[in-house]
Every structure is written in structure tokens, then in C-alpha cells.
mmCIF file of C-alpha atoms in Angstrom:
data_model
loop_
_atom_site.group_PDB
_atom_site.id
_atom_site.type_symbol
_atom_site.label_atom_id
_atom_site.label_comp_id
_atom_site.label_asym_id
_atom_site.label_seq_id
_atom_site.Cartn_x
_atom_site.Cartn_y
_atom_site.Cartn_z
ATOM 1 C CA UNK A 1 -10.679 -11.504 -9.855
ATOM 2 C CA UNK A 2 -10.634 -10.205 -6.438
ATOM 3 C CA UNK A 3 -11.125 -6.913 -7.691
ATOM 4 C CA UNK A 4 -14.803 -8.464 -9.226
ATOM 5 C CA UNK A 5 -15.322 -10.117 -5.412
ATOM 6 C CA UNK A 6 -14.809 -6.676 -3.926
ATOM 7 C CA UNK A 7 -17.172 -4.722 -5.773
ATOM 8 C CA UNK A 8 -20.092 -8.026 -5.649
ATOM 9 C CA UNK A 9 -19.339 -8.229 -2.126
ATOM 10 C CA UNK A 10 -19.837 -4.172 -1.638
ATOM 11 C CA UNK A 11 -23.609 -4.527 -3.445
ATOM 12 C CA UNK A 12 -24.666 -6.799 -1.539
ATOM 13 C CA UNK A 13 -23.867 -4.851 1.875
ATOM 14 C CA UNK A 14 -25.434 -2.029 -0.052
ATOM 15 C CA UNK A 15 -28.162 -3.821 -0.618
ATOM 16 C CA UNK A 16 -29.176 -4.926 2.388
ATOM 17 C CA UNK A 17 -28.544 -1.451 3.468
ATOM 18 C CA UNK A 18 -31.109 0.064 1.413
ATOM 19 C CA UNK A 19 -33.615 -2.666 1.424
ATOM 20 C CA UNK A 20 -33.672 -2.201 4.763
ATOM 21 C CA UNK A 21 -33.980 1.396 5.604
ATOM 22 C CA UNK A 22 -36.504 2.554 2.932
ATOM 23 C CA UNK A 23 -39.896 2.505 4.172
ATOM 24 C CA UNK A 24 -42.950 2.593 1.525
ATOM 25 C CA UNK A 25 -46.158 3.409 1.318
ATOM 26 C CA UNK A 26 -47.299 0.247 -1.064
ATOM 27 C CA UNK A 27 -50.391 1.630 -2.378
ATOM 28 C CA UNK A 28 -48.619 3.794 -4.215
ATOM 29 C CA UNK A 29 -46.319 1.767 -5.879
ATOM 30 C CA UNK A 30 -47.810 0.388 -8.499
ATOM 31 C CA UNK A 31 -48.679 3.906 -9.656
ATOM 32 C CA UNK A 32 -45.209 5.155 -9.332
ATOM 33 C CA UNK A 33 -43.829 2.096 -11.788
ATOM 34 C CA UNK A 34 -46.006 3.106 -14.627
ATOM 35 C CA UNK A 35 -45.001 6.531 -14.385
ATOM 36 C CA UNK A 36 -43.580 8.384 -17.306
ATOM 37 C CA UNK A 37 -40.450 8.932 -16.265
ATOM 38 C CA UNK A 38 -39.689 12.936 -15.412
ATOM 39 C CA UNK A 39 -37.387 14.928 -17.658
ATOM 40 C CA UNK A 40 -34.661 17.508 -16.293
ATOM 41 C CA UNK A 41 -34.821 15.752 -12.969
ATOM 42 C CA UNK A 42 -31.420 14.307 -11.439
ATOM 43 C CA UNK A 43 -33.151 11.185 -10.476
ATOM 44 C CA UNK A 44 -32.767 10.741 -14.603
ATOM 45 C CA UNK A 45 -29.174 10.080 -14.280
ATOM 46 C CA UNK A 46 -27.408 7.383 -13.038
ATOM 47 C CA UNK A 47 -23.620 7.256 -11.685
ATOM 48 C CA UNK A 48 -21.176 4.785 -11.366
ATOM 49 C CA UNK A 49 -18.220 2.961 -11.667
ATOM 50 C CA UNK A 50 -17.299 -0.463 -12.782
ATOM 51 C CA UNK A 51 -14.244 -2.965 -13.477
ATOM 52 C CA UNK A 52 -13.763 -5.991 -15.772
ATOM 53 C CA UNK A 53 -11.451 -7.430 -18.683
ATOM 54 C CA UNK A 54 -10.397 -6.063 -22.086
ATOM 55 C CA UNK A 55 -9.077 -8.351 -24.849
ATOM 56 C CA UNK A 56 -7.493 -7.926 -27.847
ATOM 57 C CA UNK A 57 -9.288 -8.084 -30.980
ATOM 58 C CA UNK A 58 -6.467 -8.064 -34.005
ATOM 59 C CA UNK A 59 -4.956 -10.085 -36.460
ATOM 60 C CA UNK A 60 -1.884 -10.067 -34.539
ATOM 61 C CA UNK A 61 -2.853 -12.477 -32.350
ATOM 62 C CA UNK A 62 -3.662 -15.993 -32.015
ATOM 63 C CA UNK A 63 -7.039 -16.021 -30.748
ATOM 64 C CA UNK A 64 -6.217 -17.624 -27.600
ATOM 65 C CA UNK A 65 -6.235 -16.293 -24.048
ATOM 66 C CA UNK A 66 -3.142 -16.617 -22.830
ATOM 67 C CA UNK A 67 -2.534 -17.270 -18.714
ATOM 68 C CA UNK A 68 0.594 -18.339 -16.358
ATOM 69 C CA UNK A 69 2.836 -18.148 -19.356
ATOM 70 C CA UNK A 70 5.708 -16.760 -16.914
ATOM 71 C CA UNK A 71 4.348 -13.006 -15.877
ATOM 72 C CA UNK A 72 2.196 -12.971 -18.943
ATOM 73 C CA UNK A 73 -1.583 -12.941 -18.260
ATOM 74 C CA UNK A 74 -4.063 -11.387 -21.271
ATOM 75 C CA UNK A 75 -6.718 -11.372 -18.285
ATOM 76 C CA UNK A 76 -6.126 -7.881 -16.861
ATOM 77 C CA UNK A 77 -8.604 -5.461 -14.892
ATOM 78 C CA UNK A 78 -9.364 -2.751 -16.672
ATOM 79 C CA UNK A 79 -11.375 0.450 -15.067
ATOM 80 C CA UNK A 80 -14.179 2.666 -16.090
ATOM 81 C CA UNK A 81 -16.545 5.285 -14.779
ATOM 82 C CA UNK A 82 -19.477 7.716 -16.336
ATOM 83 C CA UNK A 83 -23.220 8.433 -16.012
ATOM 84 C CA UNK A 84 -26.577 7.396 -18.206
ATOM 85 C CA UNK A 85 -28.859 9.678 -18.322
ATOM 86 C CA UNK A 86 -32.754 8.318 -19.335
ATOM 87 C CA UNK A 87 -35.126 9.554 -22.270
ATOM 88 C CA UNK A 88 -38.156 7.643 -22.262
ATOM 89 C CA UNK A 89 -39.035 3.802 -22.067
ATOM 90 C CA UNK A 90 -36.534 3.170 -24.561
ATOM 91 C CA UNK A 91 -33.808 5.015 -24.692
ATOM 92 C CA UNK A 92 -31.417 6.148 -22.788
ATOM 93 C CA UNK A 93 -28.032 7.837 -23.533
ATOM 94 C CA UNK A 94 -24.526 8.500 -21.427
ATOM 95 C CA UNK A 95 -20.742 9.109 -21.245
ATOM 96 C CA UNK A 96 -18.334 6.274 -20.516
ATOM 97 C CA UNK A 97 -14.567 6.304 -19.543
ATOM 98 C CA UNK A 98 -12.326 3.338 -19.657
ATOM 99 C CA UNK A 99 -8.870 2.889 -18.853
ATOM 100 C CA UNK A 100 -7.630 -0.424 -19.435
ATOM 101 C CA UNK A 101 -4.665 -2.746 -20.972
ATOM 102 C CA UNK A 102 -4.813 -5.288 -23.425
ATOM 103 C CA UNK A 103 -1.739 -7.847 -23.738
ATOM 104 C CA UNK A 104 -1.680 -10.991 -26.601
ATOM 105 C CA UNK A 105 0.767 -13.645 -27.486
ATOM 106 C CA UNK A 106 1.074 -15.059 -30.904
ATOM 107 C CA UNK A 107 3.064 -17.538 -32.901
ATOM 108 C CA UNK A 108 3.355 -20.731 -30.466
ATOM 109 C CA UNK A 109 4.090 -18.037 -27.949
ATOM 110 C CA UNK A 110 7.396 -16.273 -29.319
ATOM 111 C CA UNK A 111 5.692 -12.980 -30.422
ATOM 112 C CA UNK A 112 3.393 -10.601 -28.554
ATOM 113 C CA UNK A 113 2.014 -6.837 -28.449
ATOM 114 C CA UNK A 114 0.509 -5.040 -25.340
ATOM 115 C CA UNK A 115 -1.041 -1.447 -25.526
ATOM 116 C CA UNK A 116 -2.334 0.765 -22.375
ATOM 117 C CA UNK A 117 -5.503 2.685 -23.474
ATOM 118 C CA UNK A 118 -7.906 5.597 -22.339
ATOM 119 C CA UNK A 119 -11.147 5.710 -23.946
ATOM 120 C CA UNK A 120 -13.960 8.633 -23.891
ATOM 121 C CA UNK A 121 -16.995 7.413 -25.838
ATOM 122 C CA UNK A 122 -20.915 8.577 -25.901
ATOM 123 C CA UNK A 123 -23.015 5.229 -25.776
ATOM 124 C CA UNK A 124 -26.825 5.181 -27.205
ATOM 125 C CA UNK A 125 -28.742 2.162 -25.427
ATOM 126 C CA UNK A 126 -31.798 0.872 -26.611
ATOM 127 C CA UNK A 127 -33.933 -1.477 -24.020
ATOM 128 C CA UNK A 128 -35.443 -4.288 -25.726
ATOM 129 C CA UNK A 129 -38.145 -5.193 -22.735
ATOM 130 C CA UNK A 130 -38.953 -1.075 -22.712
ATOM 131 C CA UNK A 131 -37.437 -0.670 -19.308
ATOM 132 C CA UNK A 132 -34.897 1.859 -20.114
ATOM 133 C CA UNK A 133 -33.265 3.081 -16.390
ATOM 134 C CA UNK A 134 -35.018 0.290 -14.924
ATOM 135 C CA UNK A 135 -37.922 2.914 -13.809
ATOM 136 C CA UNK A 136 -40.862 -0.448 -14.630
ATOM 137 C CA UNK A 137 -38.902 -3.185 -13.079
ATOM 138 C CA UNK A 138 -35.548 -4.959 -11.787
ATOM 139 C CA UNK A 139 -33.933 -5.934 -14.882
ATOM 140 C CA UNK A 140 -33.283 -4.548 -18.401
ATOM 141 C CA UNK A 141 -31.793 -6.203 -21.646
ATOM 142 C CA UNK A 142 -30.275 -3.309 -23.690
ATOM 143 C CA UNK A 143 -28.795 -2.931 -26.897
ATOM 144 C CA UNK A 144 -25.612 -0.164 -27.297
ATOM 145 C CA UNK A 145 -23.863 1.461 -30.068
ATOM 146 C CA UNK A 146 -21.126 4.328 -29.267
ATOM 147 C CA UNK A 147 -18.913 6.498 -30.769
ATOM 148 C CA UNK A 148 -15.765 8.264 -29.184
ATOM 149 C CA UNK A 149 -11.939 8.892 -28.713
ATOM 150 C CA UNK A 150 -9.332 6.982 -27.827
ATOM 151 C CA UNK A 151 -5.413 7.489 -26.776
ATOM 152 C CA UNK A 152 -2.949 4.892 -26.544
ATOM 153 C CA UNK A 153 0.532 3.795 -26.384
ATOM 154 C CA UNK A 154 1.631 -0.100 -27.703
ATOM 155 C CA UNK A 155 4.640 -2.165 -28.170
ATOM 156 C CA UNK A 156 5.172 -5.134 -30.444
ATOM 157 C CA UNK A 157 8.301 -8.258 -29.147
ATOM 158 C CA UNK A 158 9.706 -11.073 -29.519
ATOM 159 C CA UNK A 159 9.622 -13.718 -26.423
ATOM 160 C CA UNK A 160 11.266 -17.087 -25.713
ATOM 161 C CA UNK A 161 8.943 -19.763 -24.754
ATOM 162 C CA UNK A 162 11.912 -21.552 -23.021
ATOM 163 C CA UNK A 163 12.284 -18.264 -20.185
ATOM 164 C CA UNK A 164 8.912 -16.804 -21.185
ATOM 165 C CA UNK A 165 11.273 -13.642 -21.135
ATOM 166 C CA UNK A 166 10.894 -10.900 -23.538
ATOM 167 C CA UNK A 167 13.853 -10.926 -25.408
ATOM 168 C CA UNK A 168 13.522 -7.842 -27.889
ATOM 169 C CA UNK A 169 11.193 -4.869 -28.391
ATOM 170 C CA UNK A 170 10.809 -5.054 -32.413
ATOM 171 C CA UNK A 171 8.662 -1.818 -32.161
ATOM 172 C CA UNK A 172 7.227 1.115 -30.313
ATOM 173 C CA UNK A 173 4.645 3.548 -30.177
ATOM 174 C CA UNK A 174 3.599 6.221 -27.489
ATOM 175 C CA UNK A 175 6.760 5.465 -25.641
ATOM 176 C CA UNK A 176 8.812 8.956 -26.298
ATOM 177 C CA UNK A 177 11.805 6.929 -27.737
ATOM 178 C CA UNK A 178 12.559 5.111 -23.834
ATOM 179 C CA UNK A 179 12.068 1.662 -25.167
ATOM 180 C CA UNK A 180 14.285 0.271 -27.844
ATOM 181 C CA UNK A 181 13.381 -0.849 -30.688
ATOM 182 C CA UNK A 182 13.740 -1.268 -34.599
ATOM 183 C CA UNK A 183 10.566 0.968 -35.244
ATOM 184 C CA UNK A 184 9.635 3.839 -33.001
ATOM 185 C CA UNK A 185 6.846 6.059 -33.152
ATOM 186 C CA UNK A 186 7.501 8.644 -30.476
ATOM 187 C CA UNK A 187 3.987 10.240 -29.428
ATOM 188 C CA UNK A 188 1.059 8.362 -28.371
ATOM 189 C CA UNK A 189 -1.864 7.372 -30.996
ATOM 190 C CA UNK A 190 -5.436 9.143 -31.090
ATOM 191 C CA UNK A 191 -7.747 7.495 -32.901
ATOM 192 C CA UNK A 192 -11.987 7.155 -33.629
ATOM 193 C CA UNK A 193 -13.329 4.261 -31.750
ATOM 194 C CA UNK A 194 -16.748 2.938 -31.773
ATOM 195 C CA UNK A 195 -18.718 -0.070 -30.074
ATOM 196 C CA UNK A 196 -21.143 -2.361 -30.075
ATOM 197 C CA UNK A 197 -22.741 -4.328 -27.878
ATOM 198 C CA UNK A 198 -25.317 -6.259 -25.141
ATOM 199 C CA UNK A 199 -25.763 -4.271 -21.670
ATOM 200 C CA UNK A 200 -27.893 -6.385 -18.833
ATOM 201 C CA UNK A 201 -29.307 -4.358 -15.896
ATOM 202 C CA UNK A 202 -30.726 -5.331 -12.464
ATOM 203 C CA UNK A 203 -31.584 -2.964 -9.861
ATOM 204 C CA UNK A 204 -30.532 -4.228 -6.372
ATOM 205 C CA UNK A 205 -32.087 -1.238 -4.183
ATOM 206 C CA UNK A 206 -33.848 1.540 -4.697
ATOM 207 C CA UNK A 207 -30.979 3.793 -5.322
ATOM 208 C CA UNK A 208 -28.619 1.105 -6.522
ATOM 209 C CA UNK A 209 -28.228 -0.829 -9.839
ATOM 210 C CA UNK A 210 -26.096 -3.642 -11.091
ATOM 211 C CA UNK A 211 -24.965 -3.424 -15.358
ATOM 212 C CA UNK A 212 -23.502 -6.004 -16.775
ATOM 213 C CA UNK A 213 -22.056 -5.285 -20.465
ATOM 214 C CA UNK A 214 -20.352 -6.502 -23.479
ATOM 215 C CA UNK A 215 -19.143 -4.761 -26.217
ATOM 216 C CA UNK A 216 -16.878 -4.914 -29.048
ATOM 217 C CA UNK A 217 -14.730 -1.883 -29.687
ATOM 218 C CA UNK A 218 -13.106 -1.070 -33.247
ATOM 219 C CA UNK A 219 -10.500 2.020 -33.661
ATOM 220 C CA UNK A 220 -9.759 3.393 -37.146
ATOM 221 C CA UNK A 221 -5.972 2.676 -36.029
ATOM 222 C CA UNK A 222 -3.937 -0.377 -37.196
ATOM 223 C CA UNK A 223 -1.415 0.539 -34.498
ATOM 224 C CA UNK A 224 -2.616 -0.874 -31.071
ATOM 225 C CA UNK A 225 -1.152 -4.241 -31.317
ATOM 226 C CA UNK A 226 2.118 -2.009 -31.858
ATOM 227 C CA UNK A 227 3.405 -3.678 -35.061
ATOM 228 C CA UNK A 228 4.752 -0.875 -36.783
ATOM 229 C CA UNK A 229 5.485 -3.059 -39.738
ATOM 230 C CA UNK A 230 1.504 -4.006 -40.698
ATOM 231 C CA UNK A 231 0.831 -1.767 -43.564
ATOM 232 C CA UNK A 232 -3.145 -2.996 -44.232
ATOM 233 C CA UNK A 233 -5.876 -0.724 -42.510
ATOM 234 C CA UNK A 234 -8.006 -3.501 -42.779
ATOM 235 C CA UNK A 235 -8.956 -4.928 -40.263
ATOM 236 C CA UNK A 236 -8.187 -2.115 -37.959
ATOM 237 C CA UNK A 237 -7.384 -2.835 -34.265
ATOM 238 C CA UNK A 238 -9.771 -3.125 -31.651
ATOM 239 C CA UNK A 239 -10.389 -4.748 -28.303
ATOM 240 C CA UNK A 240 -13.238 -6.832 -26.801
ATOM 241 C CA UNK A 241 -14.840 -5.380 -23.254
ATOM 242 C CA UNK A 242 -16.397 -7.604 -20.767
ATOM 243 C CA UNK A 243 -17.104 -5.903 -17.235
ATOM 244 C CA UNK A 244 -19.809 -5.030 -14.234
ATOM 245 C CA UNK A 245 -20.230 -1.857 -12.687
ATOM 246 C CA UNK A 246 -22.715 0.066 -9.659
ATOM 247 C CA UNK A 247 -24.761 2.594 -10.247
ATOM 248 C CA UNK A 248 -26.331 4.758 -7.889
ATOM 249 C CA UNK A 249 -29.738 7.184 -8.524
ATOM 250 C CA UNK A 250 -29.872 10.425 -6.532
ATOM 251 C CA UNK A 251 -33.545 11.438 -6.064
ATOM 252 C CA UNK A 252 -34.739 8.151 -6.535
ATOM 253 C CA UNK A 253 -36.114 7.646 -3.064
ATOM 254 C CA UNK A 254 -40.064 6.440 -2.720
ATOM 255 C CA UNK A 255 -40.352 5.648 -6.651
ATOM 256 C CA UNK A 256 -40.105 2.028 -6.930
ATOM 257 C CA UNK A 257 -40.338 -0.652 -4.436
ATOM 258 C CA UNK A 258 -38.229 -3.461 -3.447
ATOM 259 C CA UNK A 259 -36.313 -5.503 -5.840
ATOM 260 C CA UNK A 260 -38.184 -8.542 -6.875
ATOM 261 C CA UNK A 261 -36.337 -11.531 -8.038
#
């Protein structure tokens, strides 16, 4: 959480920053929103960084969020970075990594399975108000599907709800044979992944933007909640994203005005 205060805290100086020091001529404004937006040009791309929370989304779970069970907490930051670059109105396409952790307890609390992740996926979005990299207003609502790679290493336990103590590793993967256990896969899993999801966009200065997203993220693995012992593929492991990020244009100077709300 204070890792989300930091980085709202940090726009808003930015934005004040940039609202401030850009000066316009207004007639030409309007002209510059309905522009078609260039192509080749670095003011097409948009870079960034953003944090948020990653959730498990398994049948080896119990579909609650756990919190202040002893040192267990499900809500942990998880980090990610890449660029957008725009097409037209509509579209607009980018690379995305994320490196993040997912935890879950199950069974009245006396099983869980963690995993540590790093994804590399290519996201499509498609804005629903036509406002793709925000080049016609301050806010888009997008639609995104991706498609990428993912590495990871998981564990499965046992824990006693008494100490709220892990008391025994039942099985590993990814962890070169350092953590005991009854089933141990040495190397760390690569798998497909692909999402799904909603991405919100505001722009908060002329060079600076504000995404909100959501997605849902499937592997083709049946291995990141760890449990060497589930033989089904279906329905494969996966994890549920929910984060913000900034985003700064280069180039961008003198082609929109300032934000509206």
C-alpha cells in the first residue's frame, strides 16, 4: 500500500509540474486533438512503469484473500514495466513485463502454495470510446488480450493454524533441490500465458498518463500452485492482476492541451 501512495503521490507533483510549465497556443488545439495521429514518430510510444497486486487463480485454493494470518499476506506488490506503442484511433499494441508473487491458503488454513513469477507478454488493446493513446481526450476505456511467456518457481505446504507456522514443504518446483520436500522438480517451469482484460486511461499532463488495468492471466501449466501431486490439466493455473502504472510521451509537447476533468 505505501508503495501505491508513493507512485499517486509522485503524479500528482508531476502533474502540477507539467501543467504548469507548458505554455499553449489555444487556437490550435482543437486542431491538434482531431489529428490523425503520426506513424513512425516516438511521440507514438508510451513508457512506463507500474505496481499493484497479483492473486492466485487455481483450484488449489479457497477463494479467499487471506491477511494477518501470522506472516502470511496473499496481498503482495508485484512490479512491471514496458511501452505501448499507438496504431490508429483504435488500436494500439505493446510489450509488458511483470515480476510478481502470488501466495494462497486453503483448507481452513492448514495448506498453502506460493510461486515467484516473471512474465514477458505482447498485449493488443482495443479502445472502446476510439481514443486509443489518449491523442482525442483525457481518458480511455480499453479492452486487452495478450499472449506471452512465463518462468516460475512454486512450492506447495502444510501449515498449523495454531502457530500459523509452516510445518512441511510437501512439494517443490524451481527450487534446485534446496527445499525439502516429498516431490521435487528441480528446474524452474516455462510455460504459455495469455490474458485478458479491462485497461482505464487518464492523461494527467501533457507528457504524463495514468493506466489503470485488470486482467486475468491463464498459463498452460498446472504447476504454479506447486502441487506436484494434481495430475488434471484442466483448469490450468493462472493468476489475477490488478495494478496502476505512469506513463510518460516523449515528443508529445504542444499536441494536446490541459487535462480536463
Amino acid at each position: 500500500m505505501k508503495l501505491l501512495r508513493i507512485i499517486i503521490c509522485l503524479a500528482f507533483f508531476l502533474v502540477s509540474v507539467d501543467v504548469f510549465s507548458i505554455e499553449l497556443d489555444h487556437s490550435k488545439v482543437s486542431v491538434l486533438q482531431n489529428a490523425t495521429p503520426p506513424r513512425g514518430d516516438i511521440s507514438d510510444y508510451r513508457f512506463g512503469f507500474g505496481v499493484g497486486y497479483s492473486l492466485y487463480a487455481t483450484n488449489q485454493m479457497d477463494y479467499k484473500i487471506t491477511r494477518n494470518f501470522g506472516e502470511f499476506n496473499e496481498l503482495i506488490t508485484s512490479y512491471q514495466g514496458g511501452f505501448s506503442k499507438v496504431v490508429n484511433r483504435d488500436f494500439e499494441w505493446g510489450l509488458q513485463f511483470r515480476h510478481g508473487h502470488l501466495m494462497t491458503l486453503k483448507s481452513e488454513n492448514t495448506q498453502g502454495s506460493t510461486c515467484d513469477f516473471d512474465d514477458l507478454q505482447f498485449n493488443i488493446d482495443y479502445s472502446l470510446n476510439h481514443n486509443a493513446g489518449l491523442r482525442n481526450g483525457n481518458f480511455t476505456l480499453n479492452t486487452r488480450i495478450g499472449l506471452g511467456g512465463t518462468m516460475f518457481r512454486s512450492r506447495y505446504f502444510l501449515t498449523n493454524p495454531e502457530t500459523m507456522l509452516i510445518t512441511k514443504t510437501i512439494a517443490s518446483v524451481g527450487y534446485d533441490g534446496q527445499m525439502p520436500a516429498g516431490l521435487v522438480q528441480k528446474e524452474k517451469q516455462k510455460a504459455i500465458i495469455g490474458n485478458l482484460g479491462i485497461v482505464l486511461g487518464f492523461r494527467l499532463g501533457n507528457n504524463l498518463t495514468l493506466y489503470w488495468e485488470t486482467t486475468t492471466n491463464i498459463s498452460t501449466s498446472n504447476k504454479m500452485s506447486g502441487n506436484l501431486a494434481k495430475k488434471s490439466w484442466i483448469p490450468p493455473d493462472g493468476y489475477l492482476f490488478t495494478g496502476v502504472g505512469l506513463y510518460v510521451n516523449f515528443g508529445r509537447s504542444n499536441q494536446i492541451g490541459c487535462p480536463r476533468f
